[in-house]
Amino acid sequence: MSYKLNISTRKEALIKLMDEIIKHENEIIQALYEDFKKPPFESIVTETSYIISELKETIKNIEKWAKIKKVLPSLLNFPSTDYIVKEPYGKVLIIAPWNYPFQLAISPLTAAVAAGNQVVLKPSELTPKTSAIILQIIEKVFPHQHVKVVEGGVEAAQKLLAQRWDYIFFTGSAAVGKIVAKAAAEHLTPVTLELGGKNPCIIDETANLKLAAKRIVWGKFLNAGQTCIAPDYILIQEEMKSHFITFIKNEITNAYGENPKNSPDFARIVNEKNWHRLASMIAPEKVITGGTTDVEDCYISPTLIDENDLDSELMKEEIFGPILPIITYKDEKEIDKIISKYEKPLALYVFTDDKKFAKKIIQEHSFGGGCINDTIIHFANKRLPFGGVGHSGIGAYHGKLSFDTFSHHKGIVKKANWLDLNLRYAPYTNKINSIRRLLNWL
Ligand code: NAD
């Protein structure tokens, strides 16, 4: 079958893809800027360099990851040799979102190609410049349509979802994730769903507040808060609140100056629709700092909100923008109550110097992944699985796990013929005790 390309062909394609990305890096950065004024520094760190490093790692390891893996045989099957064969699923559909439109399209694509699949990629229609450059690069690297880009919006995605696929990899909202899961169920197609959620950021009374404020400002306002693992809300011990607000205000000014609108390092909201959604959630009487908006420029300043109503508009859904509500708690019981109000989030962050507290938070709550005393950076370690749980997603990827995600793992027993023990064959008379002893012994 055409999709089962041999390893050297897959590797050649990936090298070509990497070369094209390197050659077009400035155009990609420019496209991202035109789409939503993504700061070039952020484009390099979170999009192009990230992908180039992932491609390098995949190219370096592809033989190792694809290799047949021997495992210890079971004595029940003695004598045998047992191993795992990694097989491409076949035809893979990848649907990407707009918020990291290059990275979140090319990263799964890299792994799907490495694992030997045929791919159709649908980039987001909300970042058309980036979508166009992705199309241009893919058409050049894969002229024979082993990998194909289909541009377009909801209708294009629906048409693709109506077809039969061997694997679907979707990154986007939980609402669309459900549509994808339903379409996949029609053909029992396996899926990875990389979704979002309301990510809590807990700060206790032992935390280093100044450093916490710096790291939270970076993680929250990167990409103007349009990051699936951005802290969604702060949950701070009530006595620390006023101190923390002083620090966080300072850190916003340190990062983006007195007027973040003039900062080259602060992105814009992707479109007017999202701008209206976000702007309407800002209650002026609750603004601690920020709250400045400009629809013409799709601008919303880094905004802190003094929140005490868990039923407010801001606290209903994932915010996905540069608005950060600060909520206080009295004790641990209250933390549990607030976090449990929401679906399992994609990320959770806890800032503390108390090891026991950190351990308890990590163990007692279910979430995709996260950090102790930082935000976002768990994404950067390719040895960590990246994915959600419950409503924040199904499956995970990154590094070798990405290759494994796009491979069916076939378990094989190669039985030897030089010995054939009679124990398992009928007639079973008088064999049960020997079998029991053997099973107990194993
Ligand atoms: P979205 O769900 O609106 O769109 C994602 C993709 O699905 C786009 O390509 C879009 O064209 C397509 N789509 C939209 N509506 C569709 C429909 N009815 N049927 C079929 N396809 C449809 O998401 P978005 O606005 O692009 O991205 C933001 C969301 O993605 C946030 O919830 C964020 O948390 C999440 N996200 C998750 C991750 C992750 O890795 N877990 C990464 C980035 C973004």
Short mmCIF file of C-alpha atoms and ligand atoms in Angstrom, two decimals:
data_model
loop_
_atom_site.label_atom_id
_atom_site.label_comp_id
_atom_site.label_asym_id
_atom_site.label_seq_id
_atom_site.Cartn_x
_atom_site.Cartn_y
_atom_site.Cartn_z
CA MET A 1 0.00 0.00 0.00
CA SER A 2 1.25 3.45 -0.90
CA TYR A 3 1.23 4.82 2.63
CA LYS A 4 3.69 2.23 3.91
CA LEU A 5 6.73 4.17 2.77
CA ASN A 6 10.04 2.73 3.81
CA ILE A 7 11.97 4.47 6.55
CA SER A 8 14.55 6.08 4.29
CA THR A 9 11.82 7.62 2.10
CA ARG A 10 10.07 8.98 5.20
CA LYS A 11 13.35 10.36 6.45
CA GLU A 12 14.13 12.02 3.13
CA ALA A 13 10.71 13.69 3.16
CA LEU A 14 11.26 14.99 6.67
CA ILE A 15 14.69 16.38 5.77
CA LYS A 16 13.14 18.13 2.79
CA LEU A 17 10.36 19.49 4.99
CA MET A 18 12.91 20.81 7.49
CA ASP A 19 14.96 22.45 4.72
CA GLU A 20 11.87 24.18 3.31
CA ILE A 21 10.86 25.46 6.75
CA ILE A 22 14.35 26.81 7.36
CA LYS A 23 14.36 28.42 3.91
CA HIS A 24 10.95 30.03 4.48
CA GLU A 25 11.34 30.86 8.17
CA ASN A 26 11.09 34.63 7.68
CA GLU A 27 7.96 34.27 5.56
CA ILE A 28 6.36 32.07 8.22
CA ILE A 29 7.17 34.65 10.89
CA GLN A 30 5.75 37.38 8.66
CA ALA A 31 2.58 35.36 8.01
CA LEU A 32 2.07 34.88 11.75
CA TYR A 33 2.55 38.61 12.26
CA GLU A 34 0.01 39.44 9.57
CA ASP A 35 -2.48 36.96 11.01
CA PHE A 36 -2.54 38.35 14.56
CA LYS A 37 0.59 40.44 15.12
CA LYS A 38 2.32 37.51 16.70
CA PRO A 39 5.63 38.87 18.05
CA PRO A 40 8.52 37.50 15.94
CA PHE A 41 10.34 36.33 19.09
CA GLU A 42 7.33 34.24 20.09
CA SER A 43 6.99 32.92 16.53
CA ILE A 44 10.59 31.75 16.55
CA VAL A 45 10.43 30.17 20.00
CA THR A 46 6.97 28.58 19.87
CA GLU A 47 6.54 27.91 16.17
CA THR A 48 9.50 27.71 13.76
CA SER A 49 12.42 26.80 16.07
CA TYR A 50 10.18 24.45 18.02
CA ILE A 51 9.26 22.61 14.82
CA ILE A 52 12.81 22.57 13.46
CA SER A 53 14.05 21.04 16.70
CA GLU A 54 11.23 18.47 16.61
CA LEU A 55 12.06 17.60 13.02
CA LYS A 56 15.74 17.19 13.93
CA GLU A 57 14.86 14.89 16.80
CA THR A 58 12.51 12.82 14.64
CA ILE A 59 15.01 12.52 11.79
CA LYS A 60 17.71 11.45 14.27
CA ASN A 61 15.54 8.83 15.98
CA ILE A 62 13.24 7.56 13.25
CA GLU A 63 15.08 4.23 12.75
CA LYS A 64 15.14 3.60 16.49
CA TRP A 65 11.48 4.48 16.99
CA ALA A 66 10.31 2.44 13.99
CA LYS A 67 12.40 -0.62 14.82
CA ILE A 68 10.80 -3.92 15.74
CA LYS A 69 10.94 -4.09 19.53
CA LYS A 70 11.62 -7.42 21.16
CA VAL A 71 9.92 -8.06 24.49
CA LEU A 72 10.39 -10.81 27.05
CA PRO A 73 8.32 -13.84 26.04
CA SER A 74 5.77 -15.41 28.36
CA LEU A 75 6.77 -18.78 29.79
CA LEU A 76 3.24 -19.94 28.96
CA ASN A 77 4.22 -19.83 25.30
CA PHE A 78 7.63 -21.42 25.74
CA PRO A 79 9.54 -21.59 23.44
CA SER A 80 8.85 -18.34 21.58
CA THR A 81 10.26 -14.98 20.49
CA ASP A 82 7.89 -12.05 21.09
CA TYR A 83 8.01 -8.61 19.53
CA ILE A 84 6.10 -5.43 18.65
CA VAL A 85 5.78 -4.21 15.08
CA LYS A 86 4.89 -0.54 14.55
CA GLU A 87 2.57 -0.20 11.62
CA PRO A 88 1.29 3.03 10.06
CA TYR A 89 -2.46 3.44 10.53
CA GLY A 90 -2.89 4.43 6.89
CA LYS A 91 -4.83 7.58 6.05
CA VAL A 92 -4.63 10.20 8.74
CA LEU A 93 -6.64 13.41 9.07
CA ILE A 94 -5.11 16.27 11.07
CA ILE A 95 -7.28 19.28 11.95
CA ALA A 96 -5.38 22.23 13.42
CA PRO A 97 -6.41 25.34 15.41
CA TRP A 98 -5.38 28.96 14.85
CA ASN A 99 -3.59 29.85 18.07
CA TYR A 100 -0.23 28.24 17.26
CA PRO A 101 -1.21 27.70 13.64
CA PHE A 102 2.14 26.57 12.31
CA GLN A 103 3.35 24.45 15.20
CA LEU A 104 0.07 22.66 15.87
CA ALA A 105 -0.29 21.74 12.20
CA ILE A 106 3.29 20.70 11.44
CA SER A 107 4.10 18.93 14.70
CA PRO A 108 1.49 16.15 14.34
CA LEU A 109 2.15 16.07 10.60
CA THR A 110 5.85 15.39 11.23
CA ALA A 111 5.03 12.45 13.48
CA ALA A 112 2.35 11.08 11.15
CA VAL A 113 4.78 11.13 8.20
CA ALA A 114 7.60 9.64 10.31
CA ALA A 115 5.30 6.78 11.27
CA GLY A 116 4.58 6.13 7.56
CA ASN A 117 1.06 7.47 7.17
CA GLN A 118 -0.61 9.30 4.34
CA VAL A 119 -1.82 12.66 5.66
CA VAL A 120 -4.49 15.22 4.95
CA LEU A 121 -3.98 18.39 6.97
CA LYS A 122 -6.62 21.05 7.48
CA PRO A 123 -5.09 24.22 8.94
CA SER A 124 -7.30 26.84 10.59
CA GLU A 125 -9.17 29.28 8.38
CA LEU A 126 -8.74 31.99 11.03
CA THR A 127 -5.02 32.38 10.28
CA PRO A 128 -5.14 32.47 6.44
CA LYS A 129 -1.59 33.77 5.85
CA THR A 130 -0.08 30.93 7.86
CA SER A 131 -2.41 28.43 6.21
CA ALA A 132 -1.24 29.65 2.78
CA ILE A 133 2.44 29.21 3.58
CA ILE A 134 1.81 25.76 5.03
CA LEU A 135 0.07 24.81 1.76
CA GLN A 136 2.98 26.19 -0.28
CA ILE A 137 5.60 24.27 1.71
CA ILE A 138 3.68 20.98 1.76
CA GLU A 139 2.97 21.10 -1.99
CA LYS A 140 6.69 21.52 -2.61
CA VAL A 141 7.82 18.76 -0.24
CA PHE A 142 5.09 16.26 -1.16
CA PRO A 143 4.29 16.80 -4.84
CA HIS A 144 2.71 13.33 -5.14
CA GLN A 145 0.05 14.14 -2.57
CA HIS A 146 1.26 11.64 -0.01
CA VAL A 147 0.61 14.60 2.25
CA LYS A 148 -2.06 17.05 1.23
CA VAL A 149 -3.31 20.33 2.66
CA VAL A 150 -7.01 21.14 2.43
CA GLU A 151 -7.70 24.78 3.27
CA GLY A 152 -11.06 26.08 4.43
CA GLY A 153 -13.34 26.49 7.39
CA VAL A 154 -16.08 24.53 9.09
CA GLU A 155 -17.56 23.29 5.82
CA ALA A 156 -14.23 21.94 4.61
CA ALA A 157 -13.69 20.22 7.97
CA GLN A 158 -17.16 18.71 7.87
CA LYS A 159 -16.58 17.32 4.37
CA LEU A 160 -13.35 15.75 5.53
CA LEU A 161 -14.97 14.32 8.65
CA ALA A 162 -17.67 12.70 6.52
CA GLN A 163 -14.98 10.51 4.93
CA ARG A 164 -13.47 7.38 6.40
CA TRP A 165 -10.04 7.76 8.03
CA ASP A 166 -7.70 5.37 9.79
CA TYR A 167 -6.76 7.97 12.42
CA ILE A 168 -7.92 11.48 13.28
CA PHE A 169 -5.76 13.94 15.20
CA PHE A 170 -7.70 17.03 16.25
CA THR A 171 -6.51 20.10 18.14
CA GLY A 172 -9.14 22.67 19.10
CA SER A 173 -12.07 23.34 21.37
CA ALA A 174 -13.94 20.72 23.39
CA ALA A 175 -17.18 21.61 21.55
CA VAL A 176 -15.69 20.76 18.14
CA GLY A 177 -13.82 17.84 19.73
CA LYS A 178 -17.20 16.22 20.39
CA ILE A 179 -18.20 16.67 16.72
CA VAL A 180 -14.92 15.04 15.67
CA ALA A 181 -15.38 12.16 18.12
CA LYS A 182 -18.91 11.51 16.80
CA ALA A 183 -17.72 11.48 13.18
CA ALA A 184 -14.86 9.16 14.10
CA ALA A 185 -17.20 6.80 15.94
CA GLU A 186 -19.13 6.24 12.70
CA HIS A 187 -16.17 4.20 11.38
CA LEU A 188 -14.61 3.28 14.74
CA THR A 189 -11.67 5.50 13.83
CA PRO A 190 -9.19 6.06 16.67
CA VAL A 191 -8.64 9.68 17.68
CA THR A 192 -6.36 11.99 19.54
CA LEU A 193 -8.24 15.02 20.81
CA GLU A 194 -6.04 17.88 22.05
CA LEU A 195 -8.55 20.24 23.67
CA GLY A 196 -8.59 23.02 26.27
CA GLY A 197 -10.04 23.88 29.66
CA LYS A 198 -10.00 26.26 32.61
CA ASN A 199 -6.47 25.92 33.96
CA PRO A 200 -6.12 26.87 37.63
CA CYS A 201 -3.02 28.59 38.95
CA ILE A 202 -2.82 28.11 42.72
CA ILE A 203 -0.66 30.30 44.95
CA ASP A 204 -0.29 29.50 48.63
CA GLU A 205 1.11 31.55 51.52
CA THR A 206 4.64 30.07 51.17
CA ALA A 207 5.09 30.98 47.49
CA ASN A 208 7.78 33.33 46.21
CA LEU A 209 5.27 35.94 45.06
CA LYS A 210 7.61 38.09 43.00
CA LEU A 211 8.90 35.18 40.95
CA ALA A 212 5.42 33.67 40.70
CA ALA A 213 4.10 36.97 39.31
CA LYS A 214 6.89 37.10 36.69
CA ARG A 215 6.32 33.53 35.53
CA ILE A 216 2.54 33.88 35.49
CA VAL A 217 2.68 37.12 33.47
CA TRP A 218 4.89 35.39 30.91
CA GLY A 219 2.68 32.27 30.67
CA LYS A 220 -0.61 34.15 30.66
CA PHE A 221 0.18 36.96 28.21
CA LEU A 222 2.30 34.96 25.77
CA ASN A 223 0.32 34.90 22.51
CA ALA A 224 -2.04 37.39 24.25
CA GLY A 225 -3.38 34.62 26.45
CA GLN A 226 -4.51 32.55 23.47
CA THR A 227 -2.69 29.44 24.64
CA CYS A 228 -4.43 26.19 25.55
CA ILE A 229 -2.22 25.77 28.64
CA ALA A 230 -2.24 29.42 29.75
CA PRO A 231 -3.24 29.95 33.39
CA ASP A 232 -6.98 30.63 33.18
CA TYR A 233 -7.51 31.94 36.71
CA ILE A 234 -5.49 32.64 39.85
CA LEU A 235 -6.50 30.96 43.06
CA ILE A 236 -4.59 32.71 45.82
CA GLN A 237 -4.60 32.42 49.60
CA GLU A 238 -6.63 35.48 50.67
CA GLU A 239 -3.91 37.06 52.81
CA MET A 240 -1.43 37.11 49.90
CA LYS A 241 -3.71 38.81 47.42
CA SER A 242 -2.80 42.49 47.82
CA HIS A 243 0.95 41.75 47.85
CA PHE A 244 0.61 39.59 44.75
CA ILE A 245 -1.35 42.25 42.88
CA THR A 246 1.49 44.76 43.44
CA PHE A 247 4.02 42.28 42.03
CA ILE A 248 1.93 41.23 39.06
CA LYS A 249 1.19 44.85 38.06
CA ASN A 250 4.94 45.55 38.14
CA GLU A 251 5.68 42.49 36.05
CA ILE A 252 3.14 43.49 33.39
CA THR A 253 4.83 46.91 33.13
CA ASN A 254 8.30 45.33 33.09
CA ALA A 255 7.28 43.05 30.22
CA TYR A 256 5.13 45.33 28.08
CA GLY A 257 5.80 48.91 29.27
CA GLU A 258 3.28 51.52 30.39
CA ASN A 259 1.19 51.03 27.25
CA PRO A 260 1.25 47.37 26.07
CA LYS A 261 -0.42 48.47 22.83
CA ASN A 262 2.91 49.93 21.76
CA SER A 263 4.88 46.87 22.77
CA PRO A 264 6.23 44.78 19.87
CA ASP A 265 6.00 41.79 22.21
CA PHE A 266 2.26 41.64 22.73
CA ALA A 267 0.03 39.88 20.18
CA ARG A 268 -3.52 40.75 19.14
CA ILE A 269 -6.80 38.83 19.45
CA VAL A 270 -7.20 36.68 16.35
CA ASN A 271 -10.40 38.31 15.04
CA GLU A 272 -13.27 40.64 15.90
CA LYS A 273 -15.56 37.78 16.91
CA ASN A 274 -13.14 36.64 19.59
CA TRP A 275 -12.41 40.24 20.53
CA HIS A 276 -16.15 40.84 21.20
CA ARG A 277 -16.41 37.61 23.18
CA LEU A 278 -13.50 38.67 25.39
CA ALA A 279 -14.28 42.38 25.68
CA SER A 280 -17.84 41.63 26.79
CA MET A 281 -16.51 39.56 29.70
CA ILE A 282 -14.62 42.49 31.25
CA ALA A 283 -16.76 43.99 34.03
CA PRO A 284 -15.26 47.54 34.44
CA GLU A 285 -15.94 47.65 38.18
CA LYS A 286 -13.80 44.53 38.68
CA VAL A 287 -10.73 45.67 36.72
CA ILE A 288 -7.58 45.85 38.86
CA THR A 289 -5.34 46.83 35.97
CA GLY A 290 -5.68 46.88 32.17
CA GLY A 291 -9.15 46.61 30.68
CA THR A 292 -8.20 48.82 27.71
CA THR A 293 -9.65 47.66 24.41
CA ASP A 294 -9.61 48.70 20.75
CA VAL A 295 -11.73 46.77 18.30
CA GLU A 296 -10.05 48.30 15.22
CA ASP A 297 -6.76 46.76 16.30
CA CYS A 298 -8.27 43.62 17.95
CA TYR A 299 -6.42 44.79 21.05
CA ILE A 300 -7.13 43.92 24.66
CA SER A 301 -4.52 44.97 27.21
CA PRO A 302 -3.19 42.54 29.83
CA THR A 303 -6.08 42.68 32.29
CA LEU A 304 -6.39 41.61 35.92
CA ILE A 305 -9.86 41.10 37.31
CA ASP A 306 -10.87 41.00 40.94
CA GLU A 307 -13.26 38.05 40.79
CA ASN A 308 -15.43 36.72 43.55
CA ASP A 309 -18.30 35.31 41.55
CA LEU A 310 -17.74 31.81 40.22
CA ASP A 311 -20.85 32.17 38.09
CA SER A 312 -19.65 35.30 36.26
CA GLU A 313 -19.24 35.20 32.46
CA LEU A 314 -15.47 35.07 32.92
CA MET A 315 -15.68 31.96 35.09
CA LYS A 316 -18.05 29.96 32.89
CA GLU A 317 -15.75 28.82 30.07
CA GLU A 318 -12.07 28.76 29.12
CA ILE A 319 -11.10 32.46 28.75
CA PHE A 320 -8.49 32.10 25.97
CA GLY A 321 -7.38 35.73 26.00
CA PRO A 322 -5.35 38.24 28.06
CA ILE A 323 -7.81 38.47 30.95
CA LEU A 324 -6.77 37.01 34.29
CA PRO A 325 -9.28 36.72 37.13
CA ILE A 326 -7.91 36.59 40.66
CA ILE A 327 -9.95 34.56 43.12
CA THR A 328 -9.10 34.06 46.78
CA TYR A 329 -9.39 30.98 48.96
CA LYS A 330 -9.31 30.57 52.73
CA ASP A 331 -8.25 26.95 53.05
CA GLU A 332 -7.54 23.81 51.06
CA LYS A 333 -11.18 22.70 51.18
CA GLU A 334 -12.10 25.80 49.26
CA ILE A 335 -9.44 25.09 46.61
CA ASP A 336 -10.94 21.65 46.08
CA LYS A 337 -14.43 23.06 45.84
CA ILE A 338 -13.48 25.66 43.21
CA ILE A 339 -11.38 23.35 41.04
CA SER A 340 -13.96 20.59 41.18
CA LYS A 341 -16.61 22.95 39.87
CA TYR A 342 -15.02 22.67 36.41
CA GLU A 343 -14.22 19.88 33.98
CA LYS A 344 -10.73 18.36 34.24
CA PRO A 345 -8.37 21.06 32.89
CA LEU A 346 -5.55 20.68 30.37
CA ALA A 347 -3.04 22.22 32.80
CA LEU A 348 -2.68 23.08 36.47
CA TYR A 349 -0.02 25.22 38.13
CA VAL A 350 0.85 25.44 41.80
CA PHE A 351 3.19 28.04 43.29
CA THR A 352 4.43 27.04 46.73
CA ASP A 353 7.49 26.31 48.84
CA ASP A 354 5.58 23.63 50.70
CA LYS A 355 6.47 20.26 49.16
CA LYS A 356 3.60 18.46 50.88
CA PHE A 357 1.07 20.95 49.57
CA ALA A 358 2.42 20.69 46.03
CA LYS A 359 2.33 16.88 46.18
CA LYS A 360 -1.23 16.89 47.48
CA ILE A 361 -2.47 19.25 44.77
CA ILE A 362 -0.77 17.22 42.03
CA GLN A 363 -2.09 13.91 43.35
CA GLU A 364 -5.61 14.92 44.29
CA HIS A 365 -6.64 16.69 41.13
CA SER A 366 -6.97 15.27 37.67
CA PHE A 367 -5.55 17.43 34.84
CA GLY A 368 -3.53 17.01 31.63
CA GLY A 369 -0.13 18.15 32.92
CA GLY A 370 1.43 21.12 34.62
CA CYS A 371 4.18 22.68 36.70
CA ILE A 372 5.16 23.39 40.26
CA ASN A 373 6.42 26.99 40.51
CA ASP A 374 6.13 27.80 36.82
CA THR A 375 3.69 27.92 33.92
CA ILE A 376 3.61 26.46 30.38
CA ILE A 377 7.15 25.00 30.37
CA HIS A 378 6.11 21.34 30.70
CA PHE A 379 5.21 21.71 27.02
CA ALA A 380 8.88 22.10 26.13
CA ASN A 381 10.12 18.74 27.42
CA LYS A 382 9.67 16.20 24.64
CA ARG A 383 10.08 13.40 27.15
CA LEU A 384 6.83 14.41 28.86
CA PRO A 385 3.48 13.35 27.39
CA PHE A 386 1.36 16.32 26.31
CA GLY A 387 -2.39 15.88 26.33
CA GLY A 388 -5.54 16.29 28.33
CA VAL A 389 -7.85 14.11 30.36
CA GLY A 390 -11.65 14.05 30.40
CA HIS A 391 -12.95 17.17 28.66
CA SER A 392 -9.44 18.49 28.03
CA GLY A 393 -8.63 15.66 25.67
CA ILE A 394 -7.97 12.07 24.71
CA GLY A 395 -4.45 10.80 24.08
CA ALA A 396 -1.11 12.58 24.22
CA TYR A 397 1.93 13.26 22.05
CA HIS A 398 5.41 14.85 21.83
CA GLY A 399 8.79 13.26 21.16
CA LYS A 400 8.73 9.50 20.72
CA LEU A 401 5.13 9.38 21.94
CA SER A 402 4.11 11.33 18.82
CA PHE A 403 5.58 8.58 16.64
CA ASP A 404 3.81 5.96 18.74
CA THR A 405 0.52 7.88 18.55
CA PHE A 406 0.50 7.54 14.77
CA SER A 407 1.50 3.86 14.79
CA HIS A 408 -0.55 0.78 15.47
CA HIS A 409 1.46 -1.45 17.81
CA LYS A 410 1.14 -5.01 16.61
CA GLY A 411 2.08 -7.72 19.12
CA ILE A 412 3.57 -10.87 17.59
CA VAL A 413 4.56 -14.24 19.06
CA LYS A 414 6.92 -16.31 16.89
CA LYS A 415 6.50 -19.81 18.20
CA ALA A 416 9.32 -22.33 17.81
CA ASN A 417 8.61 -25.77 16.39
CA TRP A 418 11.34 -27.76 18.12
CA LEU A 419 9.15 -28.32 21.21
CA ASP A 420 5.36 -28.58 21.61
CA LEU A 421 4.17 -29.05 25.21
CA ASN A 422 0.86 -30.91 25.42
CA LEU A 423 -0.47 -29.13 28.50
CA ARG A 424 -2.87 -26.73 26.74
CA TYR A 425 -4.42 -29.19 24.30
CA ALA A 426 -7.58 -31.25 24.79
CA PRO A 427 -8.25 -33.75 26.17
CA TYR A 428 -7.87 -31.67 29.38
CA THR A 429 -8.30 -34.62 31.75
CA ASN A 430 -5.82 -34.48 34.68
CA LYS A 431 -4.19 -31.29 33.39
CA ILE A 432 -5.93 -28.67 35.51
CA ASN A 433 -3.63 -28.97 38.55
CA SER A 434 -0.48 -28.69 36.45
CA ILE A 435 -1.88 -25.62 34.65
CA ARG A 436 -2.88 -24.03 37.98
CA ARG A 437 0.61 -24.63 39.39
CA LEU A 438 2.19 -23.12 36.28
CA LEU A 439 -0.07 -20.04 36.34
CA ASN A 440 0.57 -19.50 40.05
CA TRP A 441 4.27 -19.86 39.54
CA LEU A 442 4.37 -17.26 36.73
P1 NAD B 1 -11.95 25.25 17.09
O1 NAD B 1 -12.38 24.01 17.76
O2 NAD B 1 -12.94 26.32 16.86
O3 NAD B 1 -11.31 24.94 15.65
C1 NAD B 1 -10.29 23.98 15.47
C2 NAD B 1 -10.39 23.42 14.06
O4 NAD B 1 -11.64 22.79 13.89
C3 NAD B 1 -10.27 24.47 12.94
O5 NAD B 1 -9.46 23.94 11.92
C4 NAD B 1 -11.69 24.65 12.48
O6 NAD B 1 -11.80 24.95 11.10
C5 NAD B 1 -12.31 23.29 12.75
N1 NAD B 1 -13.74 23.40 13.07
C6 NAD B 1 -14.38 24.42 13.65
N2 NAD B 1 -15.70 24.14 13.77
C7 NAD B 1 -15.89 22.91 13.24
C8 NAD B 1 -17.02 22.07 13.09
N3 NAD B 1 -18.23 22.45 13.46
N4 NAD B 1 -16.83 20.86 12.52
C9 NAD B 1 -15.62 20.46 12.13
N5 NAD B 1 -14.50 21.22 12.26
C10 NAD B 1 -14.63 22.42 12.81
O7 NAD B 1 -10.71 25.77 17.95
P2 NAD B 1 -9.83 27.08 17.74
O8 NAD B 1 -10.67 28.27 18.06
O9 NAD B 1 -9.12 27.04 16.44
O10 NAD B 1 -8.72 26.87 18.89
C11 NAD B 1 -8.95 27.21 20.21
C12 NAD B 1 -9.25 26.00 21.08
O11 NAD B 1 -8.28 25.00 20.86
C13 NAD B 1 -9.17 26.32 22.55
O12 NAD B 1 -10.22 25.66 23.22
C14 NAD B 1 -7.83 25.77 22.97
O13 NAD B 1 -7.73 25.44 24.33
C15 NAD B 1 -7.72 24.57 22.11
N6 NAD B 1 -6.32 24.20 21.87
C16 NAD B 1 -5.85 23.04 22.41
C17 NAD B 1 -4.51 22.71 22.25
C18 NAD B 1 -3.93 21.46 22.82
O14 NAD B 1 -2.80 21.13 22.45
N7 NAD B 1 -4.60 20.74 23.69
C19 NAD B 1 -3.67 23.55 21.52
C20 NAD B 1 -4.21 24.72 20.99
C21 NAD B 1 -5.54 25.02 21.16
#
